[in-house]
CSV table of C-alpha atoms in Angstrom, one decimal:
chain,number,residue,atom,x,y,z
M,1,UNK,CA,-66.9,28.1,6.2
M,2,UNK,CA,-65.1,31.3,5.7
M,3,UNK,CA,-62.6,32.0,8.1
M,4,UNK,CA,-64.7,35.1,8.8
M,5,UNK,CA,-67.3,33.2,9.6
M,6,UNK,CA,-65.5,31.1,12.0
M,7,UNK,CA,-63.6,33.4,13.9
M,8,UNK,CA,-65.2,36.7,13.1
M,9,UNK,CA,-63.1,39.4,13.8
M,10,UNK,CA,-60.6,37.6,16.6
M,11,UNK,CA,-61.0,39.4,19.6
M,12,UNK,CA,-57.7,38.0,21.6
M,13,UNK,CA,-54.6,35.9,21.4
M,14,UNK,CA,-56.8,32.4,21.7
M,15,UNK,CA,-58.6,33.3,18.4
M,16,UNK,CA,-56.0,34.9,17.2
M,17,UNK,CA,-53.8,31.6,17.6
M,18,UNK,CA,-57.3,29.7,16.3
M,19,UNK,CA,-57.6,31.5,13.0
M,20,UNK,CA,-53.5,31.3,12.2
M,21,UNK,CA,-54.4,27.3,12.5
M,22,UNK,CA,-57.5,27.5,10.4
M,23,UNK,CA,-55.5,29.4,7.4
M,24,UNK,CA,-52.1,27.3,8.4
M,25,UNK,CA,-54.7,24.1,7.8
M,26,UNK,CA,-56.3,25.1,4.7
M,27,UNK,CA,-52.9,26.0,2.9
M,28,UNK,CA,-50.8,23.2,4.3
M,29,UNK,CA,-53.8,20.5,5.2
M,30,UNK,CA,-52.8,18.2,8.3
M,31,UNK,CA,-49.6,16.5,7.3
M,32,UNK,CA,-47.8,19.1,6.5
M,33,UNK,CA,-49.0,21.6,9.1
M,34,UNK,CA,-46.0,22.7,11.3
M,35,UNK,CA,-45.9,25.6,14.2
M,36,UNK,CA,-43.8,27.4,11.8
M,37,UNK,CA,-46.6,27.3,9.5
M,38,UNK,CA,-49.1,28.4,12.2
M,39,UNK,CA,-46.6,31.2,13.7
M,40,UNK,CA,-46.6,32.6,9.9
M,41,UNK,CA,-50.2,33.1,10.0
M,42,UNK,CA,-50.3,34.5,13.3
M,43,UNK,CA,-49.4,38.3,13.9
M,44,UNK,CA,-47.6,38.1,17.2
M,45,UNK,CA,-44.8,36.2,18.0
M,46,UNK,CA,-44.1,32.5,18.4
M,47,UNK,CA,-43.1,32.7,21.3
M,48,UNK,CA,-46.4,33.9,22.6
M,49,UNK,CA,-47.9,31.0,20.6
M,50,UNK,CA,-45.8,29.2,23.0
M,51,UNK,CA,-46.8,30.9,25.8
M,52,UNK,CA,-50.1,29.5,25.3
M,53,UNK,CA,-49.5,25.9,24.0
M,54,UNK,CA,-46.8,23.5,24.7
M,55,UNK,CA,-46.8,21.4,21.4
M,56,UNK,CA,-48.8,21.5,18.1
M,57,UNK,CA,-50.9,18.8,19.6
M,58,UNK,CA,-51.9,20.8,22.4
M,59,UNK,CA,-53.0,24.0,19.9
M,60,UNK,CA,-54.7,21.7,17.8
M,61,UNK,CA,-56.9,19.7,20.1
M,62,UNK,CA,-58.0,22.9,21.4
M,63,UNK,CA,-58.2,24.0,17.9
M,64,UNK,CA,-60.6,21.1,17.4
M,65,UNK,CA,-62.5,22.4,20.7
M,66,UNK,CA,-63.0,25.7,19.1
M,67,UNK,CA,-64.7,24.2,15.7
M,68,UNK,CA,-67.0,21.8,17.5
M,69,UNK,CA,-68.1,24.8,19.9
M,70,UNK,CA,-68.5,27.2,16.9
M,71,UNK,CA,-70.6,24.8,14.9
M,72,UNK,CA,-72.7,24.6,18.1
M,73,UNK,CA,-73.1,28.1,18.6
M,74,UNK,CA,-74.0,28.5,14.7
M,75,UNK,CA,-76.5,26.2,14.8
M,76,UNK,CA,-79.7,28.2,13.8
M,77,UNK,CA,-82.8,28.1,16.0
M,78,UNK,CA,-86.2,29.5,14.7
M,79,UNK,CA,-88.8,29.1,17.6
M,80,UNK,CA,-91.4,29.2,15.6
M,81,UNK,CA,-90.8,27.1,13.5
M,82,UNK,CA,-92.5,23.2,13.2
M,83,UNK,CA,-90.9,20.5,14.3
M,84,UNK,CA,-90.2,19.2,10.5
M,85,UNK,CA,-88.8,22.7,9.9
M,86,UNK,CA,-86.4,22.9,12.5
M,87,UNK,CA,-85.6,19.0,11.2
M,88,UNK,CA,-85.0,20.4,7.7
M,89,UNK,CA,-83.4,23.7,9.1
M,90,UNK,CA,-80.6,21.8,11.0
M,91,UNK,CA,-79.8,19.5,7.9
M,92,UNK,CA,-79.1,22.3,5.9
M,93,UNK,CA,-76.9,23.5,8.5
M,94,UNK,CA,-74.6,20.3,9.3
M,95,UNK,CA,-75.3,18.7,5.4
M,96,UNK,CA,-74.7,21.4,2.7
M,97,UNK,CA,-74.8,19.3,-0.5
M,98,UNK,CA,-73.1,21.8,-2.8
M,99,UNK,CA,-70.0,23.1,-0.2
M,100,UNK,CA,-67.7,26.2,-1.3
M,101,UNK,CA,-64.2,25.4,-1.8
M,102,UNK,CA,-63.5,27.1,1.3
M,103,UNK,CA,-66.0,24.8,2.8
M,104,UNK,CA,-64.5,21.9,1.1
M,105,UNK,CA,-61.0,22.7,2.4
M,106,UNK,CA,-62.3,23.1,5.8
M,107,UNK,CA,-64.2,19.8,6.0
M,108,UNK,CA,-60.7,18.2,5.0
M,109,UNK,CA,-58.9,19.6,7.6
M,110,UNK,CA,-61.6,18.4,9.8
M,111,UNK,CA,-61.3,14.7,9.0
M,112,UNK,CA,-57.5,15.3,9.1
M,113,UNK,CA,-57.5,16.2,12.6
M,114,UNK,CA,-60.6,13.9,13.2
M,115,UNK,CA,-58.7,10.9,12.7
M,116,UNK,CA,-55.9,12.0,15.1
M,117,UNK,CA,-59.0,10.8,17.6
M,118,UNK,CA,-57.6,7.4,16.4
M,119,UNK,CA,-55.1,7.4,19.1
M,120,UNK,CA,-55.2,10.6,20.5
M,121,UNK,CA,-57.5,10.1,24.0
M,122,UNK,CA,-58.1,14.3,23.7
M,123,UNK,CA,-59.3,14.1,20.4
M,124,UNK,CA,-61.5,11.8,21.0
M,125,UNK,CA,-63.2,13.5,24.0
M,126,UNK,CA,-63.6,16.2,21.7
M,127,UNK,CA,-65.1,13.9,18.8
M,128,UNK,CA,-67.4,12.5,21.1
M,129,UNK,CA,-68.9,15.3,22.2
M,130,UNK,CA,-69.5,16.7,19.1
M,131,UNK,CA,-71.5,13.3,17.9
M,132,UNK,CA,-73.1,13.0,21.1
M,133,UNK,CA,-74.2,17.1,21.0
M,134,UNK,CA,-75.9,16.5,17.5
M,135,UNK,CA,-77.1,13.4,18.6
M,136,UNK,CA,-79.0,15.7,21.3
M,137,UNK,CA,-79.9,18.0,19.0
M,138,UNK,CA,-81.4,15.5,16.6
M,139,UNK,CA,-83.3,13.9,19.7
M,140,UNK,CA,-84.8,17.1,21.0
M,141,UNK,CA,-86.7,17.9,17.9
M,142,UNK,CA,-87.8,14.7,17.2
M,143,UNK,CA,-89.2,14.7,20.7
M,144,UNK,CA,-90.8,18.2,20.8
M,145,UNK,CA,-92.7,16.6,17.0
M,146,UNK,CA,-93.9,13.5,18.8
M,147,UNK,CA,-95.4,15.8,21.3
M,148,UNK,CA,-96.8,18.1,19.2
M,149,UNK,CA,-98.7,15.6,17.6
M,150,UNK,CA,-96.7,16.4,13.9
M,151,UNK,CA,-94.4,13.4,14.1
M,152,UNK,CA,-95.5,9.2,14.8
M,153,UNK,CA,-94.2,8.7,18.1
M,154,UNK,CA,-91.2,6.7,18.0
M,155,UNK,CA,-88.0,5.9,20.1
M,156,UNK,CA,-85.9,9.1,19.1
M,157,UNK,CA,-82.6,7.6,19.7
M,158,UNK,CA,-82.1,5.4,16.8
M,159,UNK,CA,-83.7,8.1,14.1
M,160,UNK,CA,-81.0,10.7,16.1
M,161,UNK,CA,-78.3,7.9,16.1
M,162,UNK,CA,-78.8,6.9,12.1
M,163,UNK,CA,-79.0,10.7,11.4
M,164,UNK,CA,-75.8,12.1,12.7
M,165,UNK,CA,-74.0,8.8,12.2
M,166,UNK,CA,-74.8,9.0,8.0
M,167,UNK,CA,-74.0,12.9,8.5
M,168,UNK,CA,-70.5,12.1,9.5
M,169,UNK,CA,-70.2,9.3,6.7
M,170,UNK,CA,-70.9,11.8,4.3
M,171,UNK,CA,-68.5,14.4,5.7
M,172,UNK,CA,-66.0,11.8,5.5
M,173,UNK,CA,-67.3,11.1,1.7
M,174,UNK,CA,-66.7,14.5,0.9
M,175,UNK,CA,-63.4,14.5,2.2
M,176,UNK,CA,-61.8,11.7,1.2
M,177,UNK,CA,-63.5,11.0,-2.2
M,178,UNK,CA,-64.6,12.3,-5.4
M,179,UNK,CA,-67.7,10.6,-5.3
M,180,UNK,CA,-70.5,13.0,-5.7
M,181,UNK,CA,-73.1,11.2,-3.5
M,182,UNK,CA,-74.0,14.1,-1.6
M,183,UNK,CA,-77.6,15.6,-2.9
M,184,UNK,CA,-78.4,11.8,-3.5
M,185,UNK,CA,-78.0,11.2,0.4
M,186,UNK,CA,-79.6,14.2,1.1
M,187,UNK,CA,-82.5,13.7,-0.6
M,188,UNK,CA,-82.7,10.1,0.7
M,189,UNK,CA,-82.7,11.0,4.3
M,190,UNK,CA,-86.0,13.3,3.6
M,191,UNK,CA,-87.9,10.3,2.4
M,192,UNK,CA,-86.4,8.2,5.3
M,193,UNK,CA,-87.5,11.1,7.6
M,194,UNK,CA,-90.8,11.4,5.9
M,195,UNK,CA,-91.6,7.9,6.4
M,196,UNK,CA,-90.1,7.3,9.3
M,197,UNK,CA,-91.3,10.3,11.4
M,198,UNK,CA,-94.5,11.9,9.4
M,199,UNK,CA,-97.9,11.2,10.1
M,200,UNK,CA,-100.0,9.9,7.1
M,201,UNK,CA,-101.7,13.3,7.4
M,202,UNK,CA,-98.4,15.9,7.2
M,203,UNK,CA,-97.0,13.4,4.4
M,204,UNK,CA,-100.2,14.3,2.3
M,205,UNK,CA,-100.1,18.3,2.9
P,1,UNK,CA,-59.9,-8.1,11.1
P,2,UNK,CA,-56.8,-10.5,13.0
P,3,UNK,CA,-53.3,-10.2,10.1
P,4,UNK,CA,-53.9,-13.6,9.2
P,5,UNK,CA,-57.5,-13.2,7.9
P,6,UNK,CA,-55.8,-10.0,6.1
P,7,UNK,CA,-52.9,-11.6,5.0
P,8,UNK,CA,-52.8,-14.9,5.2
P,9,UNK,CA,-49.5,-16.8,5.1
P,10,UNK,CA,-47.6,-13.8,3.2
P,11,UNK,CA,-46.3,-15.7,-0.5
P,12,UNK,CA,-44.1,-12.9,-1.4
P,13,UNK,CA,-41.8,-10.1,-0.7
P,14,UNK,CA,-45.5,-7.7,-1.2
P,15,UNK,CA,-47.8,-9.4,1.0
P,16,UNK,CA,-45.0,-9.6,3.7
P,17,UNK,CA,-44.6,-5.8,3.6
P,18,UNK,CA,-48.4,-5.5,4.0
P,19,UNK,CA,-48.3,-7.7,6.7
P,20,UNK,CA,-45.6,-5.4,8.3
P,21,UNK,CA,-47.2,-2.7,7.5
P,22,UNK,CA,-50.4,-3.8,9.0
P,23,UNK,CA,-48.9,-4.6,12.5
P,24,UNK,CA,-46.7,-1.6,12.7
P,25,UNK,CA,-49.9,0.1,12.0
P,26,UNK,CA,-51.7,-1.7,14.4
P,27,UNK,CA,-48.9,-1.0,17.2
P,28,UNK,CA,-48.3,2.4,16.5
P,29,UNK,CA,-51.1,4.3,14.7
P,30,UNK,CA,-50.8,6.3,11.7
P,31,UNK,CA,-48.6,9.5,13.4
P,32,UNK,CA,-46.3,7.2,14.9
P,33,UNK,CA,-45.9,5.1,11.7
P,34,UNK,CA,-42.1,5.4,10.3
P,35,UNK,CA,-40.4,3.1,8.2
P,36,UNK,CA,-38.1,2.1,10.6
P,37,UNK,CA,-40.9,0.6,12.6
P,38,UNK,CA,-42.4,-1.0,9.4
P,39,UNK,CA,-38.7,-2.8,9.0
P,40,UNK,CA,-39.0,-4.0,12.6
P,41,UNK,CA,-42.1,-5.9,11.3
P,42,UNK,CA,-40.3,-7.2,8.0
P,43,UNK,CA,-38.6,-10.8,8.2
P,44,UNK,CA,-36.4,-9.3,6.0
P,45,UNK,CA,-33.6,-6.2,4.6
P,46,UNK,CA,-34.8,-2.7,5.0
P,47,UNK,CA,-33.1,-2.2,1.5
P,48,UNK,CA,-35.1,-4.6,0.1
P,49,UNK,CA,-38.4,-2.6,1.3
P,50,UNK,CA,-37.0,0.8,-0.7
P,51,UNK,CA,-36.3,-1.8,-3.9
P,52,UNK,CA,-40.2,-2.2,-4.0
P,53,UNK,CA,-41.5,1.5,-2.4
P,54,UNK,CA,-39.4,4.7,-2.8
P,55,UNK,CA,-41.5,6.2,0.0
P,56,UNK,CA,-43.7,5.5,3.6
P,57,UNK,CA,-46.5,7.3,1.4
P,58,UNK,CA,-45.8,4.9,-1.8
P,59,UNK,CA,-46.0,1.6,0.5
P,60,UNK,CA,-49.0,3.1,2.5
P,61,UNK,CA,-51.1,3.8,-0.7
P,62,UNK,CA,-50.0,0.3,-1.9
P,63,UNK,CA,-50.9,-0.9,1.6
P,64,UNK,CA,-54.5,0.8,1.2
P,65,UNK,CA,-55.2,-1.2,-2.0
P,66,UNK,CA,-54.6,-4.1,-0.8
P,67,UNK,CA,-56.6,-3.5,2.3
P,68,UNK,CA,-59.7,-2.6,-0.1
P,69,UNK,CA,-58.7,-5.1,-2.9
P,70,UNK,CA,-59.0,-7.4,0.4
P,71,UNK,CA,-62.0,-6.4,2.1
P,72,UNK,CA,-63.8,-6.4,-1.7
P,73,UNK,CA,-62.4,-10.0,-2.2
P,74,UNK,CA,-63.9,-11.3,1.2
P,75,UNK,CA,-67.4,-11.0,0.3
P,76,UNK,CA,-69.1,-13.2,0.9
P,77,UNK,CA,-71.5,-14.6,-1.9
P,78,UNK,CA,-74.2,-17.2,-1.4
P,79,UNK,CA,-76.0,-17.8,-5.4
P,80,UNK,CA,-78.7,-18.9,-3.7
P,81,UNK,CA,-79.7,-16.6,-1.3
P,82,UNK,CA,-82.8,-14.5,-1.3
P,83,UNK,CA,-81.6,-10.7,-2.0
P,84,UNK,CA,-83.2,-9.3,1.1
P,85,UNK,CA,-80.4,-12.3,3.1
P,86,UNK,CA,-77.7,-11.4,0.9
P,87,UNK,CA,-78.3,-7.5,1.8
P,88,UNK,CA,-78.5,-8.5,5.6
P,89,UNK,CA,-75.3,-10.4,5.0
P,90,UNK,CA,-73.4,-7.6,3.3
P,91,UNK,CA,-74.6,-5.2,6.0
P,92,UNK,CA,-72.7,-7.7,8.6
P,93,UNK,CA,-69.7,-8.1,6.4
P,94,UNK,CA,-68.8,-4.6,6.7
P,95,UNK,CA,-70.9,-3.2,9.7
P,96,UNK,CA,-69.5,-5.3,12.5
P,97,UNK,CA,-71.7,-4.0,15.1
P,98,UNK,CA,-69.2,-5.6,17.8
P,99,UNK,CA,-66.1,-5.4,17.1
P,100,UNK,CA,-63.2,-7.1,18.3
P,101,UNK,CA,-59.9,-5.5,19.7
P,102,UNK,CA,-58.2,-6.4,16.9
P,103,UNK,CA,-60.5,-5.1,14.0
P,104,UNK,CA,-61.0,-1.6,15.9
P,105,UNK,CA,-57.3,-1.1,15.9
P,106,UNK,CA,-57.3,-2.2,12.0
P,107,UNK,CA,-60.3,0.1,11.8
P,108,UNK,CA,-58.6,3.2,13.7
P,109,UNK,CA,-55.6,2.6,10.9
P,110,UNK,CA,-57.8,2.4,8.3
P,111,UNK,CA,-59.4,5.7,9.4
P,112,UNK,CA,-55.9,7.8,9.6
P,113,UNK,CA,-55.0,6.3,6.4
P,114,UNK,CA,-58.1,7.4,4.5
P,115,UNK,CA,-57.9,10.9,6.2
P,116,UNK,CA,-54.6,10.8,4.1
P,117,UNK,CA,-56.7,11.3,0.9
P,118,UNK,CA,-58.1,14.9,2.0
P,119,UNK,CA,-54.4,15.7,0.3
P,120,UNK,CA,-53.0,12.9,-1.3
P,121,UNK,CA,-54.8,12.4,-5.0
P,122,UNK,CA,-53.6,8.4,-4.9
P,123,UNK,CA,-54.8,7.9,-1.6
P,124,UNK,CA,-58.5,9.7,-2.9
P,125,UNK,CA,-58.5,7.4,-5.5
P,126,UNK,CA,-58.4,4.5,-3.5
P,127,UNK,CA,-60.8,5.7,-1.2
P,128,UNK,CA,-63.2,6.7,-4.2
P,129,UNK,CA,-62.9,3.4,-5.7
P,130,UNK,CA,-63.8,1.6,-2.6
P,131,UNK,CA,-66.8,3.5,-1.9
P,132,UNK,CA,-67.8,3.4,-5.7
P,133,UNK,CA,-67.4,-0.6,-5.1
P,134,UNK,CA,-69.3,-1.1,-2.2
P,135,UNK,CA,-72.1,1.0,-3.5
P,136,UNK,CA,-72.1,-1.0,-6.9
P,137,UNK,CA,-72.7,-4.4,-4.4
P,138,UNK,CA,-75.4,-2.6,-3.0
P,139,UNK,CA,-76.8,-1.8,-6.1
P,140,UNK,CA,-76.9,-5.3,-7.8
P,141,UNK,CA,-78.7,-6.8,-4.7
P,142,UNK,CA,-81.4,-4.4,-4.9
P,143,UNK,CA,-81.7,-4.9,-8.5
P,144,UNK,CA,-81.5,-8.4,-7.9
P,145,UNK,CA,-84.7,-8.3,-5.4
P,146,UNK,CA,-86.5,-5.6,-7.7
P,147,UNK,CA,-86.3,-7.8,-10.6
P,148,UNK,CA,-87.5,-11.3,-8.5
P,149,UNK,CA,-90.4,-8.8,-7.2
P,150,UNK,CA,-89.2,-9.7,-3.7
P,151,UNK,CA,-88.3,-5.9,-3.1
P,152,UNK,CA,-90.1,-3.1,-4.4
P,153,UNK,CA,-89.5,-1.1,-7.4
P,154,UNK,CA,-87.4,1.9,-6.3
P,155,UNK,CA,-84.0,3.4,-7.8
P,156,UNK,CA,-81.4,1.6,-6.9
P,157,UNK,CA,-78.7,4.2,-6.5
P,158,UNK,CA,-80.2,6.5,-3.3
P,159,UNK,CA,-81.1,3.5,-1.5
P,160,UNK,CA,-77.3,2.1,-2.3
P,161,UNK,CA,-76.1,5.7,-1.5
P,162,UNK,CA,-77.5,5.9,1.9
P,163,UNK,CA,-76.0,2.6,3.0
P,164,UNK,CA,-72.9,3.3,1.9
P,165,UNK,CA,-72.6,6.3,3.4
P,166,UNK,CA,-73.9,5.1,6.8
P,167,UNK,CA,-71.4,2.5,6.7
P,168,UNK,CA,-68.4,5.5,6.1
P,169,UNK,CA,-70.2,7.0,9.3
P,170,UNK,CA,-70.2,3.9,11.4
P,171,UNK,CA,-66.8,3.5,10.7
P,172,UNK,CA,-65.3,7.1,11.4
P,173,UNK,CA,-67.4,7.0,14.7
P,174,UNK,CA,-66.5,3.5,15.9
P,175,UNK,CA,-62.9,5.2,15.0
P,176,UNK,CA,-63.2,8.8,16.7
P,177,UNK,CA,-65.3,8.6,19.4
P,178,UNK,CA,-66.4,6.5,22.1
P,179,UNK,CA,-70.0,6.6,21.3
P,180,UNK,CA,-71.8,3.2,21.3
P,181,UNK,CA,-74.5,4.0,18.6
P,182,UNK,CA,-72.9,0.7,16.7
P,183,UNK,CA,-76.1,-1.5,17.7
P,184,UNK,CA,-78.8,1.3,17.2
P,185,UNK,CA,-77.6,2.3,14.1
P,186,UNK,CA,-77.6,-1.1,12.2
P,187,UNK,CA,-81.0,-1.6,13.7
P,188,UNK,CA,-82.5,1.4,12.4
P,189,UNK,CA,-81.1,0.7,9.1
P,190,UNK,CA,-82.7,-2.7,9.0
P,191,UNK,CA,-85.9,-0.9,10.0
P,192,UNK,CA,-85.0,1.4,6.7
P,193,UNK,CA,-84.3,-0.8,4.6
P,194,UNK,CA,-87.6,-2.8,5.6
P,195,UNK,CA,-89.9,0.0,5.0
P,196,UNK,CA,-87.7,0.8,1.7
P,197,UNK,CA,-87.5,-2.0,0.1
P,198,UNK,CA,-89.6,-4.5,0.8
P,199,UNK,CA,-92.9,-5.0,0.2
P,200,UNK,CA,-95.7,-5.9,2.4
P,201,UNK,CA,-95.7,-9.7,2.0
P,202,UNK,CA,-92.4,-9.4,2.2
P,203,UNK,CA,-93.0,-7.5,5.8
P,204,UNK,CA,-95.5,-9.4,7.1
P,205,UNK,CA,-93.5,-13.0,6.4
C-alpha cells in the first residue's frame, strides 16, 4: 500500500516515526535498515526518535503494531452485503493477486520483520494477533452465512483456520519467490469456498 | 528435523560447515547468527571456512540449498502406493502437524533465512526453486491418480498450487506465531482434497 494510504497524513511524532520506518523499509528492506536510515526519513531529530524508542527493535515492533492495526482498521465492511459477499469482499482485501510495486515492497518488508517473530517473544505477540484477528474475521462471516441460511452449516474454525493460514503462505510466496501462483490460488480458494460453504441452491444462481 | 537426519555423519569439509551452520542457527537464530559463532560449531580452522565462502551471506545461501536439496531428497517414495496414500504421505513429509523442539527451531531458521530472499536475488532463487519442486511432486501424484481414474479429472496445477501454498502458510505460522491451527488446518485440507479429488467410490470406500 501507499505510504499515503498507510499513514495518511501523520498527525504526530508516533506516525511521524511510523512512516520514516515504512520509507526507511522500502528503500533499505530489513537487513539493511539502520536508525540512521529511519532518522533520514524522519523530519525531526534523532534524538526525539530516541526520545520515544530505546533501540531499533523497540521502534520496529511497534512498527509492526501499527501495520497489523491499520490493516484492521482498513478492512472494509458493507452491511448489506451477503454473507458470500462480504467472504469475497475481505479476500480481495487481504489477497490482491496482481500487487503494485509499492505493494510488493511492502509485503517484503513485512515478511522481513515477520520472521524476527522467530525469536523475538514481541514479534510474535504481534504475529499472533494479527492471525488470530483474521481468523475471527473469517469465523464471523462464515457464522453470520450459516445463520442466514446462504452457507451449509459447518464448523467455522477449520474453513477460518485453512483460509488465513494459505493467505499468509501466499504472502510469504509473494515475498520470497518469483513464482506467480497467486491468481491460481485465488481462484482455487473460490471453488474450495464454493464447495465447501455454498448451498446446492446459491452454487446454481 | 534433529542435525543428524539433516546431515548425517558430515563426509567433507561442506557438509561439516552445514552442520555448523545448522546448530549455530539453531542456538542463535538468524539476527544473532555471525561467523564467529558458526566457527564455534566447526571441528575445524576458521580460515578454512573463508577458503570455501567469502561471506556469512555466501555460506547461508549455500546452506539454504542444501537444506532444500535435503528436504527434496528425503521424500519418501513407495511405487506401489495408491496416489491418494502417496498424497497423504507427502502432506506428512512436510506438514508435520506436531512438531518436535528440534524441527521448530530448524523451522524458525528456515523461516529467517527465506525472509532473506525479499532482497537477496540468490536466496529468491532458492526459495522459488523449492516451491516450484514441491508443487511439481504434487502435480505428478495427482496426474498419477487422474490417469488410474482413482481421482477425478481436474487440472493439476490449482489443486498443486493450493497445497503448496498452504504448506508455506503452515510453516510461517508454526514459525511467527503461537497459534495452534497446525491440526485443523491439515484436517481441513484432507477434507479438500477429498471433495477435490476424489471421486465418489473413492469417498465412500
Amino acid at each position: 500500500m501507499p505510504v499515503g494510504e498507510l499513514i495518511g497524513d501523520p498527525v504526530d511524532t508516533r506516525e511521524e516515526l511510523m512512516a520514516a520506518t515504512y520509507q526507511a523499509l522500502c528503500e533499505h528492506g530489513y537487513a539493511d535498515l539502520t536508525i540512521q536510515r529511519i532518522s533520514d526519513q524522519f523530519p525531526k531529530s534523532k534524538s526525539l526518535l530516541y526520545h520515544h524508542y530505546d533501540s531499533k527493535d523497540e521502534l520496529l515492533v511497534d512498527f509492526l503494531g501499527f501495520v497489523l492495526d491499520h490493516l484492521e482498521t482498513t478492512l472494509p465492511h458493507d452491511e448489506g452485503a451477503t454473507a458470500a459477499d462480504e467472504l469475497t469482499c475481505l479476500l480481495d482485501h487481504v489477497f490482491p493477486t496482481n500487487p503494485t510495486t509499492e505493494q510488493a515492497r511492502f509485503l517484503r518488508a513485512i515478511i522481513e520483520l515477520r520472521a524476527q517473530a522467530a525469536t523475538n517473544p514481541e514479534c510474535q505477540t504481534q504475529c499472533t494477533r494479527s492471525t488470530q484477528y483474521f481468523h475471527a474475521q473469517f469465523s464471523q462471516i462464515i457464522e453470520r452465512g450459516i445463520a442466514d441460511g446462504s452457507f451449509r452449516t459447518v464448523e467455522p474454525d477449520p474453513v477460518a483456520s485453512l483460509l488465513v493460514t494459505t493467505i499468509e503462505g501466499a504472502m510469504l510466496q509473494q515475498a520470497t519467490t518469483d513464482t506467480e501462483m497467486l491468481t491460481t490460488v485465488r481462484s482455487e480458494l473460490d471453488i474450495y469456498i464454493e464447495r465447501r460453504l455454498m448451498t446446492a441452491d446459491e452454487v446454481d444462481e
